[in-house]
PDB file of C-alpha atoms in Angstrom:
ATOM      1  CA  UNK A  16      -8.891   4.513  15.916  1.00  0.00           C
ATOM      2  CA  UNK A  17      -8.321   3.633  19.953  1.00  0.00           C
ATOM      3  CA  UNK A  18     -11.507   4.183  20.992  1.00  0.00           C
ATOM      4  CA  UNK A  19     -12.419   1.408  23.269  1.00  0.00           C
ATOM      5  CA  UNK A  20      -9.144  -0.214  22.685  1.00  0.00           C
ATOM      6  CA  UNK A  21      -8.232  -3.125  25.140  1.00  0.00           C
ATOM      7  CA  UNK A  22      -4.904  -3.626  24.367  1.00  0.00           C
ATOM      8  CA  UNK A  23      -2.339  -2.621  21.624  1.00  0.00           C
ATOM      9  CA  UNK A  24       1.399  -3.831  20.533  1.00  0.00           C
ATOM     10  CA  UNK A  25       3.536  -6.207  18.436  1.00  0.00           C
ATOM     11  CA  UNK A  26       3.091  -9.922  18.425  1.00  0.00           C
ATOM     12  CA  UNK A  27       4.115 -12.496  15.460  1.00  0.00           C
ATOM     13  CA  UNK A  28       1.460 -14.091  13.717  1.00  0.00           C
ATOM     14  CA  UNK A  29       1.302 -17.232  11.619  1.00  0.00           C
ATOM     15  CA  UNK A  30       0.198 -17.202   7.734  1.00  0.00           C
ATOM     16  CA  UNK A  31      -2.345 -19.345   6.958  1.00  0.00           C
ATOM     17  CA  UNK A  32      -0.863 -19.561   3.447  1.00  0.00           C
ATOM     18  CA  UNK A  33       2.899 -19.670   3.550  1.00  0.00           C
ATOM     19  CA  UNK A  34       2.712 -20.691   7.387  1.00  0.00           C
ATOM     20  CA  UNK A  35       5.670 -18.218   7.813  1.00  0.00           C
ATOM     21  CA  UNK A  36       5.570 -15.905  10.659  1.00  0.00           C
ATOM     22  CA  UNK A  37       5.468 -12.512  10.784  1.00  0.00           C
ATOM     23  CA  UNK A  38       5.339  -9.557  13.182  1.00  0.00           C
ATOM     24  CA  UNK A  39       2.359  -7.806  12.811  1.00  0.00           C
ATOM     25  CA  UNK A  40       0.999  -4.567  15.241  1.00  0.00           C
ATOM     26  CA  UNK A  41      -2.640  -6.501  16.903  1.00  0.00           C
ATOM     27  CA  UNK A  42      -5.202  -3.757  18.276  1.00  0.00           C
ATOM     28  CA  UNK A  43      -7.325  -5.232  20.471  1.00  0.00           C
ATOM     29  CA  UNK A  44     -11.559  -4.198  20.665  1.00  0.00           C
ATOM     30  CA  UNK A  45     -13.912  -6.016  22.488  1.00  0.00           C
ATOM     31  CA  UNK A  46     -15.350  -7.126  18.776  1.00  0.00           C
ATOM     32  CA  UNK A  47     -12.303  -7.691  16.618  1.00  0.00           C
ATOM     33  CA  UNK A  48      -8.464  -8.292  16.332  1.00  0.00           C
ATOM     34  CA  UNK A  49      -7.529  -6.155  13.594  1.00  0.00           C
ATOM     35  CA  UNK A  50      -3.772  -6.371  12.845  1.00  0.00           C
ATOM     36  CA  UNK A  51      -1.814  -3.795  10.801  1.00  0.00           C
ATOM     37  CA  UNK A  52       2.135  -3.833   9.285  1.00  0.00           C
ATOM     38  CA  UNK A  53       3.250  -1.522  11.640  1.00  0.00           C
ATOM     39  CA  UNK A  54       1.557   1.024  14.246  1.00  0.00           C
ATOM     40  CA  UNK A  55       1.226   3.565  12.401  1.00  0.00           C
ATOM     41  CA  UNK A  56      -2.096   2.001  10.959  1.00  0.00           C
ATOM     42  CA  UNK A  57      -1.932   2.481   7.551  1.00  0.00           C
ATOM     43  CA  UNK A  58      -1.735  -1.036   5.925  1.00  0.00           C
ATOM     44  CA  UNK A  59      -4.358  -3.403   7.472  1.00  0.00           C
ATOM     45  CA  UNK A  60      -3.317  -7.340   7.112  1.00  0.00           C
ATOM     46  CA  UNK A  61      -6.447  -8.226   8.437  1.00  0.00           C
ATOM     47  CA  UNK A  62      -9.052  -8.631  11.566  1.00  0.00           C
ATOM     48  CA  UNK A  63     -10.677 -11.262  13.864  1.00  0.00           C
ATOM     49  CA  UNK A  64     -14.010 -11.170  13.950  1.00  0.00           C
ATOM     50  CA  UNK A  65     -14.758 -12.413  17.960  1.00  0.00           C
ATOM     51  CA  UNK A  66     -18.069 -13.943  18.951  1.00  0.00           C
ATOM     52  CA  UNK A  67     -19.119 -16.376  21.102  1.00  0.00           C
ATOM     53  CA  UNK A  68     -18.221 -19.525  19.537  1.00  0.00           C
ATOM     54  CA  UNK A  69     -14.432 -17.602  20.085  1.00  0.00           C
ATOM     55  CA  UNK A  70     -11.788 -19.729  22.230  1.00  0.00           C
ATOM     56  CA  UNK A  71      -8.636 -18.595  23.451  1.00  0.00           C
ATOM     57  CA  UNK A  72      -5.997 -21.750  24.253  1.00  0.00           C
ATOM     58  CA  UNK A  73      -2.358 -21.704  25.073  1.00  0.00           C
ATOM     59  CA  UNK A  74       0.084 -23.587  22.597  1.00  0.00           C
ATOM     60  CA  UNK A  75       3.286 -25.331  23.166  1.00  0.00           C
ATOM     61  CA  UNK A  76       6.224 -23.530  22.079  1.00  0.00           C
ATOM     62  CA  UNK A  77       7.849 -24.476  18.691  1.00  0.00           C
ATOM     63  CA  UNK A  78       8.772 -23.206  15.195  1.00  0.00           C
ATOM     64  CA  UNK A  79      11.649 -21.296  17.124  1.00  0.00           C
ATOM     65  CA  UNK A  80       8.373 -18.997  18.895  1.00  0.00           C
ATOM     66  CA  UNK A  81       8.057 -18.978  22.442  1.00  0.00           C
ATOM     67  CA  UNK A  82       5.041 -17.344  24.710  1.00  0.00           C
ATOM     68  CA  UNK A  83       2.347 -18.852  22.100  1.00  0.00           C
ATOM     69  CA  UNK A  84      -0.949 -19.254  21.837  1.00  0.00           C
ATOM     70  CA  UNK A  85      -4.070 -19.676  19.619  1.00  0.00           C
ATOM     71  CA  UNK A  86      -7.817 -17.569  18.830  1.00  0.00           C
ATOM     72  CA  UNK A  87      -9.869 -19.998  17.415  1.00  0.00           C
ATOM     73  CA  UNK A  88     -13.146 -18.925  15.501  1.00  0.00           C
ATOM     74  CA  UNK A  89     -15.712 -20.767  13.891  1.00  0.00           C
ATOM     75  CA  UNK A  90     -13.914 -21.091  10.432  1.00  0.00           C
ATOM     76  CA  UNK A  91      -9.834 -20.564  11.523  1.00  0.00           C
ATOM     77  CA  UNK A  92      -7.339 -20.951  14.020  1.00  0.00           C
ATOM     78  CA  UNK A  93      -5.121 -17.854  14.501  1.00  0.00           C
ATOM     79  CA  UNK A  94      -1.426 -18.694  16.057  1.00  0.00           C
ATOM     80  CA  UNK A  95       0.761 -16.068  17.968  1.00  0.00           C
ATOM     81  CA  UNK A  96       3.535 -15.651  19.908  1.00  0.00           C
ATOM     82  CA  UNK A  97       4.190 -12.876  22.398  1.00  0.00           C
ATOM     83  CA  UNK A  98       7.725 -11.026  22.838  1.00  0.00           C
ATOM     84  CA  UNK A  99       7.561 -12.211  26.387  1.00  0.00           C
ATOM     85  CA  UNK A 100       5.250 -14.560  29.280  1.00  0.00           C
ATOM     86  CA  UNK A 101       3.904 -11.273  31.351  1.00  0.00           C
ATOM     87  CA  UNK A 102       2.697 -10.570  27.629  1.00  0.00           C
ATOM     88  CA  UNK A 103       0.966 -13.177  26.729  1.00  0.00           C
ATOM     89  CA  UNK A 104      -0.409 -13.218  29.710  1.00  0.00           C
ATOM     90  CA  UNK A 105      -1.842 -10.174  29.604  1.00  0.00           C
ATOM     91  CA  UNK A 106      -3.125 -10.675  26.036  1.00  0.00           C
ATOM     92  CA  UNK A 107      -4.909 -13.440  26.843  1.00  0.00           C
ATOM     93  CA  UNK A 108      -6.502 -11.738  29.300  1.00  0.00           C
ATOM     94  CA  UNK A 109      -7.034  -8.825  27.563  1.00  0.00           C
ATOM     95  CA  UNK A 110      -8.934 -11.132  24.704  1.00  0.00           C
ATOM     96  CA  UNK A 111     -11.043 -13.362  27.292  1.00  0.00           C
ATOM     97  CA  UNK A 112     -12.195  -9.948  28.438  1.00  0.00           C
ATOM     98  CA  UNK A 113     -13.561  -8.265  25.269  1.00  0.00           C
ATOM     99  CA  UNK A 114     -15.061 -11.775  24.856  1.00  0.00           C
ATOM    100  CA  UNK A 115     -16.885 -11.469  28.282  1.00  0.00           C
ATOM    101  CA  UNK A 116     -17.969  -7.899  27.428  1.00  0.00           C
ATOM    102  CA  UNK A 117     -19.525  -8.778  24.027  1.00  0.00           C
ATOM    103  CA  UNK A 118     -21.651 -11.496  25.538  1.00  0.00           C
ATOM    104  CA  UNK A 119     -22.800  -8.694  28.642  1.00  0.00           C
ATOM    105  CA  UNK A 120     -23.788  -6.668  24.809  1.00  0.00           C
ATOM    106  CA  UNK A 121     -25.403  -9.381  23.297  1.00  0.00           C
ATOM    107  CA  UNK A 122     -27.307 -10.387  26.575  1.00  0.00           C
ATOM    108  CA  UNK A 123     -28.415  -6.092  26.832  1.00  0.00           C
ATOM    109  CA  UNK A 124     -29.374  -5.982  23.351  1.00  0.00           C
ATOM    110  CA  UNK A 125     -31.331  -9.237  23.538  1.00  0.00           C
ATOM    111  CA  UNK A 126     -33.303  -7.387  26.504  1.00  0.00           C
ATOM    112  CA  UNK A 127     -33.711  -4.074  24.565  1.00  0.00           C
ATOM    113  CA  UNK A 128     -35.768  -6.370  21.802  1.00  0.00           C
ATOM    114  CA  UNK A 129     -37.850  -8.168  24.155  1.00  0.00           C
ATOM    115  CA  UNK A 130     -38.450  -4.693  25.789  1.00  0.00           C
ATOM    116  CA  UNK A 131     -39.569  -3.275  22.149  1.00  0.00           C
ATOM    117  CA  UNK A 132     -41.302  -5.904  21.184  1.00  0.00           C
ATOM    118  CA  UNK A 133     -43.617  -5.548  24.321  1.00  0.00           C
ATOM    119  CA  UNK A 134     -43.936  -2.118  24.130  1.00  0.00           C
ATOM    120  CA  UNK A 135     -44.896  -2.691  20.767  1.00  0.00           C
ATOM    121  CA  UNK A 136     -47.843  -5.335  21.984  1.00  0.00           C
ATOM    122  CA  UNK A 137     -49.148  -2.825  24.431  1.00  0.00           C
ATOM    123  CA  UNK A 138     -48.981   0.120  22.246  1.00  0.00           C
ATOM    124  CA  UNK A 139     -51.230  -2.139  19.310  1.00  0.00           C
ATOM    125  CA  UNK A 140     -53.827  -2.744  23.004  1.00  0.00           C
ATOM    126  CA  UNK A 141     -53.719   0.984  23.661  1.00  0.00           C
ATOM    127  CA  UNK A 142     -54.924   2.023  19.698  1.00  0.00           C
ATOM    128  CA  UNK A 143     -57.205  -0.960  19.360  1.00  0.00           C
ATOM    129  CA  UNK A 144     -58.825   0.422  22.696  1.00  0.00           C
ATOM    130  CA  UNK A 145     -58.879   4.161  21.501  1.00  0.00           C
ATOM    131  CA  UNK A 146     -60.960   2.707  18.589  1.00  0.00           C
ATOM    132  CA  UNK A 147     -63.335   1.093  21.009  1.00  0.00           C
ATOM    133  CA  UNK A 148     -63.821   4.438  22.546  1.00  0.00           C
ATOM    134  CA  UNK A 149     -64.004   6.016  19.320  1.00  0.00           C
ATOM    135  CA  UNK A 150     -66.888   3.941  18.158  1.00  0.00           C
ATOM    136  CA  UNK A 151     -68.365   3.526  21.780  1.00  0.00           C
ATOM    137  CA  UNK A 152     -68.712   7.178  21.770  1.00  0.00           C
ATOM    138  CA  UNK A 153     -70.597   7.474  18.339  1.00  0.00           C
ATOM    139  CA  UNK A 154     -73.784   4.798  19.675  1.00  0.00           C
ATOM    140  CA  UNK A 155     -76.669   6.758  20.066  1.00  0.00           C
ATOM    141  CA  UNK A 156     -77.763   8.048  23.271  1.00  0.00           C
ATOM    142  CA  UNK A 157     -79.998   4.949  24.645  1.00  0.00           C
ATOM    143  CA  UNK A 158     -76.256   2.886  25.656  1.00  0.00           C
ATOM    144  CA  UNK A 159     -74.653   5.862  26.938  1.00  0.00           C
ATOM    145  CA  UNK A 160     -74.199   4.061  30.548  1.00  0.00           C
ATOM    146  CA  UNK A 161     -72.716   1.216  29.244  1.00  0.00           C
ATOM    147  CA  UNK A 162     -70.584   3.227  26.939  1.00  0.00           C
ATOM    148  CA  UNK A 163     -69.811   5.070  30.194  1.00  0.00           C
ATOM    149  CA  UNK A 164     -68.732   1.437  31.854  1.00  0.00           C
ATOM    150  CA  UNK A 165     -66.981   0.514  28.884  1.00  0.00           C
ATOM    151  CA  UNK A 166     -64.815   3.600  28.896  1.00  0.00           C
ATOM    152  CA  UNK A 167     -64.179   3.809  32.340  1.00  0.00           C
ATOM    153  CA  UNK A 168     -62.885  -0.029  31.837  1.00  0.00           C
ATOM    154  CA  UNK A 169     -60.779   0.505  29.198  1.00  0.00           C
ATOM    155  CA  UNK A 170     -59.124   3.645  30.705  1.00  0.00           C
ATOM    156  CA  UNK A 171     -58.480   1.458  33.855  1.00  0.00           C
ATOM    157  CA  UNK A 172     -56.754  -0.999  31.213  1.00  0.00           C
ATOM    158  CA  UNK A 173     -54.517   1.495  29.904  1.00  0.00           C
ATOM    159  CA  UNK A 174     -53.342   3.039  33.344  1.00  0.00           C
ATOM    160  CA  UNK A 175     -52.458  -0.982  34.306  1.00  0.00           C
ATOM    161  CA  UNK A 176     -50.530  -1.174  30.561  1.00  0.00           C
ATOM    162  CA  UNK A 177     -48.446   2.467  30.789  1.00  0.00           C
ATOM    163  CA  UNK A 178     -47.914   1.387  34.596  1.00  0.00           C
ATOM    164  CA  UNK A 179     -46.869  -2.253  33.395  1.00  0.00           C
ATOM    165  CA  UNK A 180     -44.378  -0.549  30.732  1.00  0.00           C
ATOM    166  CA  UNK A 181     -42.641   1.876  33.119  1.00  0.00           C
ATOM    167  CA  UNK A 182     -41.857  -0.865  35.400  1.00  0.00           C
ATOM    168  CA  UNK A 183     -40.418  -2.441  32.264  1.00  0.00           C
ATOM    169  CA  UNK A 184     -38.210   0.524  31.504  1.00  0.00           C
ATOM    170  CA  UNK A 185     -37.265   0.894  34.627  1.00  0.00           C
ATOM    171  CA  UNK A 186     -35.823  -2.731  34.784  1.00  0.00           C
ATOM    172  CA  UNK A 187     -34.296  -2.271  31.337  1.00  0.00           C
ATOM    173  CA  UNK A 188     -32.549   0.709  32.585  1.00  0.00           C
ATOM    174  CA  UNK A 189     -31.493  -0.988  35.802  1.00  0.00           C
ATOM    175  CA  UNK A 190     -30.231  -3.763  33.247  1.00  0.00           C
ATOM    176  CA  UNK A 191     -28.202  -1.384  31.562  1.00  0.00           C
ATOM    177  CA  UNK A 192     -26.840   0.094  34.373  1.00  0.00           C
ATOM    178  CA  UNK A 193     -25.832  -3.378  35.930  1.00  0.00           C
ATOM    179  CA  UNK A 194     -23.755  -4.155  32.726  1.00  0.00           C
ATOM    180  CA  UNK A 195     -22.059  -0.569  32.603  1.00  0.00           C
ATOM    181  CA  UNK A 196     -21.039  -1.385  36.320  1.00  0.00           C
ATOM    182  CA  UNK A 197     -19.477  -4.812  35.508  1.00  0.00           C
ATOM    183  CA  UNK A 198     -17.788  -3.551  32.435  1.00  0.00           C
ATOM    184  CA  UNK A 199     -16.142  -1.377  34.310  1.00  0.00           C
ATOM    185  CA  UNK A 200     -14.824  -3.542  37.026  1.00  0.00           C
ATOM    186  CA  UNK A 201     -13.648  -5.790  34.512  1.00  0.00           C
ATOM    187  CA  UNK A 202     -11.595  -3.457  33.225  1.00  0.00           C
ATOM    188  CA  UNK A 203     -10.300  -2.307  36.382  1.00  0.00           C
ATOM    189  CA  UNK A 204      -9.350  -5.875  37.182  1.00  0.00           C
ATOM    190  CA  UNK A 205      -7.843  -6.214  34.425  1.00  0.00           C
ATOM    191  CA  UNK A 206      -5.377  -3.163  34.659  1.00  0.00           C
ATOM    192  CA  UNK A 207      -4.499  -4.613  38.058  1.00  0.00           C
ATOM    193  CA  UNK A 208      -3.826  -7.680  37.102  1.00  0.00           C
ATOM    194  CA  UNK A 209      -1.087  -5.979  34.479  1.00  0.00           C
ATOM    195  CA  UNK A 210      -0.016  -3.441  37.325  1.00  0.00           C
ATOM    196  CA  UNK A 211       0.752  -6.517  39.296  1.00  0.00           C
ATOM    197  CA  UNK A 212       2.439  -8.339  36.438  1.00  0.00           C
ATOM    198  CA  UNK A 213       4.605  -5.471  36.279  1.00  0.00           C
ATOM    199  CA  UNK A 214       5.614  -4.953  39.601  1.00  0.00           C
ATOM    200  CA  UNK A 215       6.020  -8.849  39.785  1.00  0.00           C
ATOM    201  CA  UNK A 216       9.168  -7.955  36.810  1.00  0.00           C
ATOM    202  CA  UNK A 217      10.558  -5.350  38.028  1.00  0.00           C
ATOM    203  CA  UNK A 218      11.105  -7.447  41.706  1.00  0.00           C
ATOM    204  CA  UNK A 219      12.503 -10.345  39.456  1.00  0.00           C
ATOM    205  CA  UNK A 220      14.787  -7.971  37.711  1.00  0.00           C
ATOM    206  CA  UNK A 221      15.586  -6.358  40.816  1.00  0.00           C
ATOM    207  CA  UNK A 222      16.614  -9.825  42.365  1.00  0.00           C
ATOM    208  CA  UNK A 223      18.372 -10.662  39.043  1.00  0.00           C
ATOM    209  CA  UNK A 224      20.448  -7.269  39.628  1.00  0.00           C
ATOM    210  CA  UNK A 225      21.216  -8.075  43.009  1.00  0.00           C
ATOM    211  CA  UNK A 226      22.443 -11.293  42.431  1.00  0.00           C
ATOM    212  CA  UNK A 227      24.628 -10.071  39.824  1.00  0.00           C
ATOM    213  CA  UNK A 228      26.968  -8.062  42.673  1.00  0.00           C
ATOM    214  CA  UNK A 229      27.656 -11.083  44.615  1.00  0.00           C
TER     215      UNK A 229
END
């Protein structure tokens, strides 16, 4: 159920129906925003579908909520409001990156098509010039030197094609690799950026104490 999870933990949400709000337990992937009844997972109120048309926007307080703010999708707004400002902080973080990390997917994938589909094209060249060969090679004897020329061509042709789709590969894996690499300093940024929220707290409460002894 966590695996790749961003972020987890109570926020209220806003009913599209009754417009009442209620606590609901979010779990954060960088695809969706499913939220349940309570953490232990076993009712499912729903889930938000994110994509790229996906905008995450701050929203004055009201309603009696504090620390809100909005997902917006192609067909609904979703309102919530955090317990606290270092969390919706870091939830709004948390969602901007999973939205950054699907588009780094969608770009990848988009390059893994374009690298099938031309691996595709050259593999169609390579049979249609095995045929050539094939029926080169059946001509009676009186052509066998330009059979021989033909050949020799079209093997040429094919070392330039499998040399033409390594380099390819080797970019898509590079790609790949690239993406792996910046998905992974995004998260680390991102658990520094809560680390630092924290310690941020805990020298506000620490001042708050102190003053309280004075």
């Amino acid at each position: 159920m966590y695996h790749n999870v961003l972020k987890r933990g109570y926020m209220w949400k806003k009913g599209h129906l009754r417009r009442n709000w209620t606590e609901r337990w979010f779990v954060l992937k960088p695809c969706s925003i499913a939220y349940y009844a309570s953490e232990a997972l076993r009712d499912k109120k729903g889930e938000i579908q994110l994509d790229k048309s996906c905008v995450i926007e701050p929203v004055v307080d009201r309603e009696g909520k504090r620390c809100m703010f909005c997902v917006k999708t192609h067909s609904k707004t979703y309102e919530m409001s955090a317990s606290d400002q270092r969390q919706k902080v870091e939830w709004t973080q948390a969602m901007q990156t999973a939205l950054r990390l699907q588009s780094e997917a969608e770009t990848s994938l988009h390059q893994q098509l374009k690298l099938k589909r031309r691996v595709q094209r050259e593999h169609g060249q390579r049979e249609r010039s095995r045929s050539a060969r094939s029926s080169c090679s059946s001509r009676s004897s009186q052509s066998d030197d330009t059979c021989t020329q033909e050949m020799e061509k079209m093997e040429k042709e094919k070392d330039r094609q499998d040399s033409e789709i390594e380099c390819i590969l080797q970019q898509a894996r590079e790609l790949e690799h690239h993406r792996r690499e910046a998905e992974e300093k995004e998260r680390r940024k991102h658990m520094e950026v809560q680390m630092e929220l924290e310690r941020q707290l805990k020298e506000a409460e620490m001042v708050k104490d102190g003053g309280a002894y004075l």
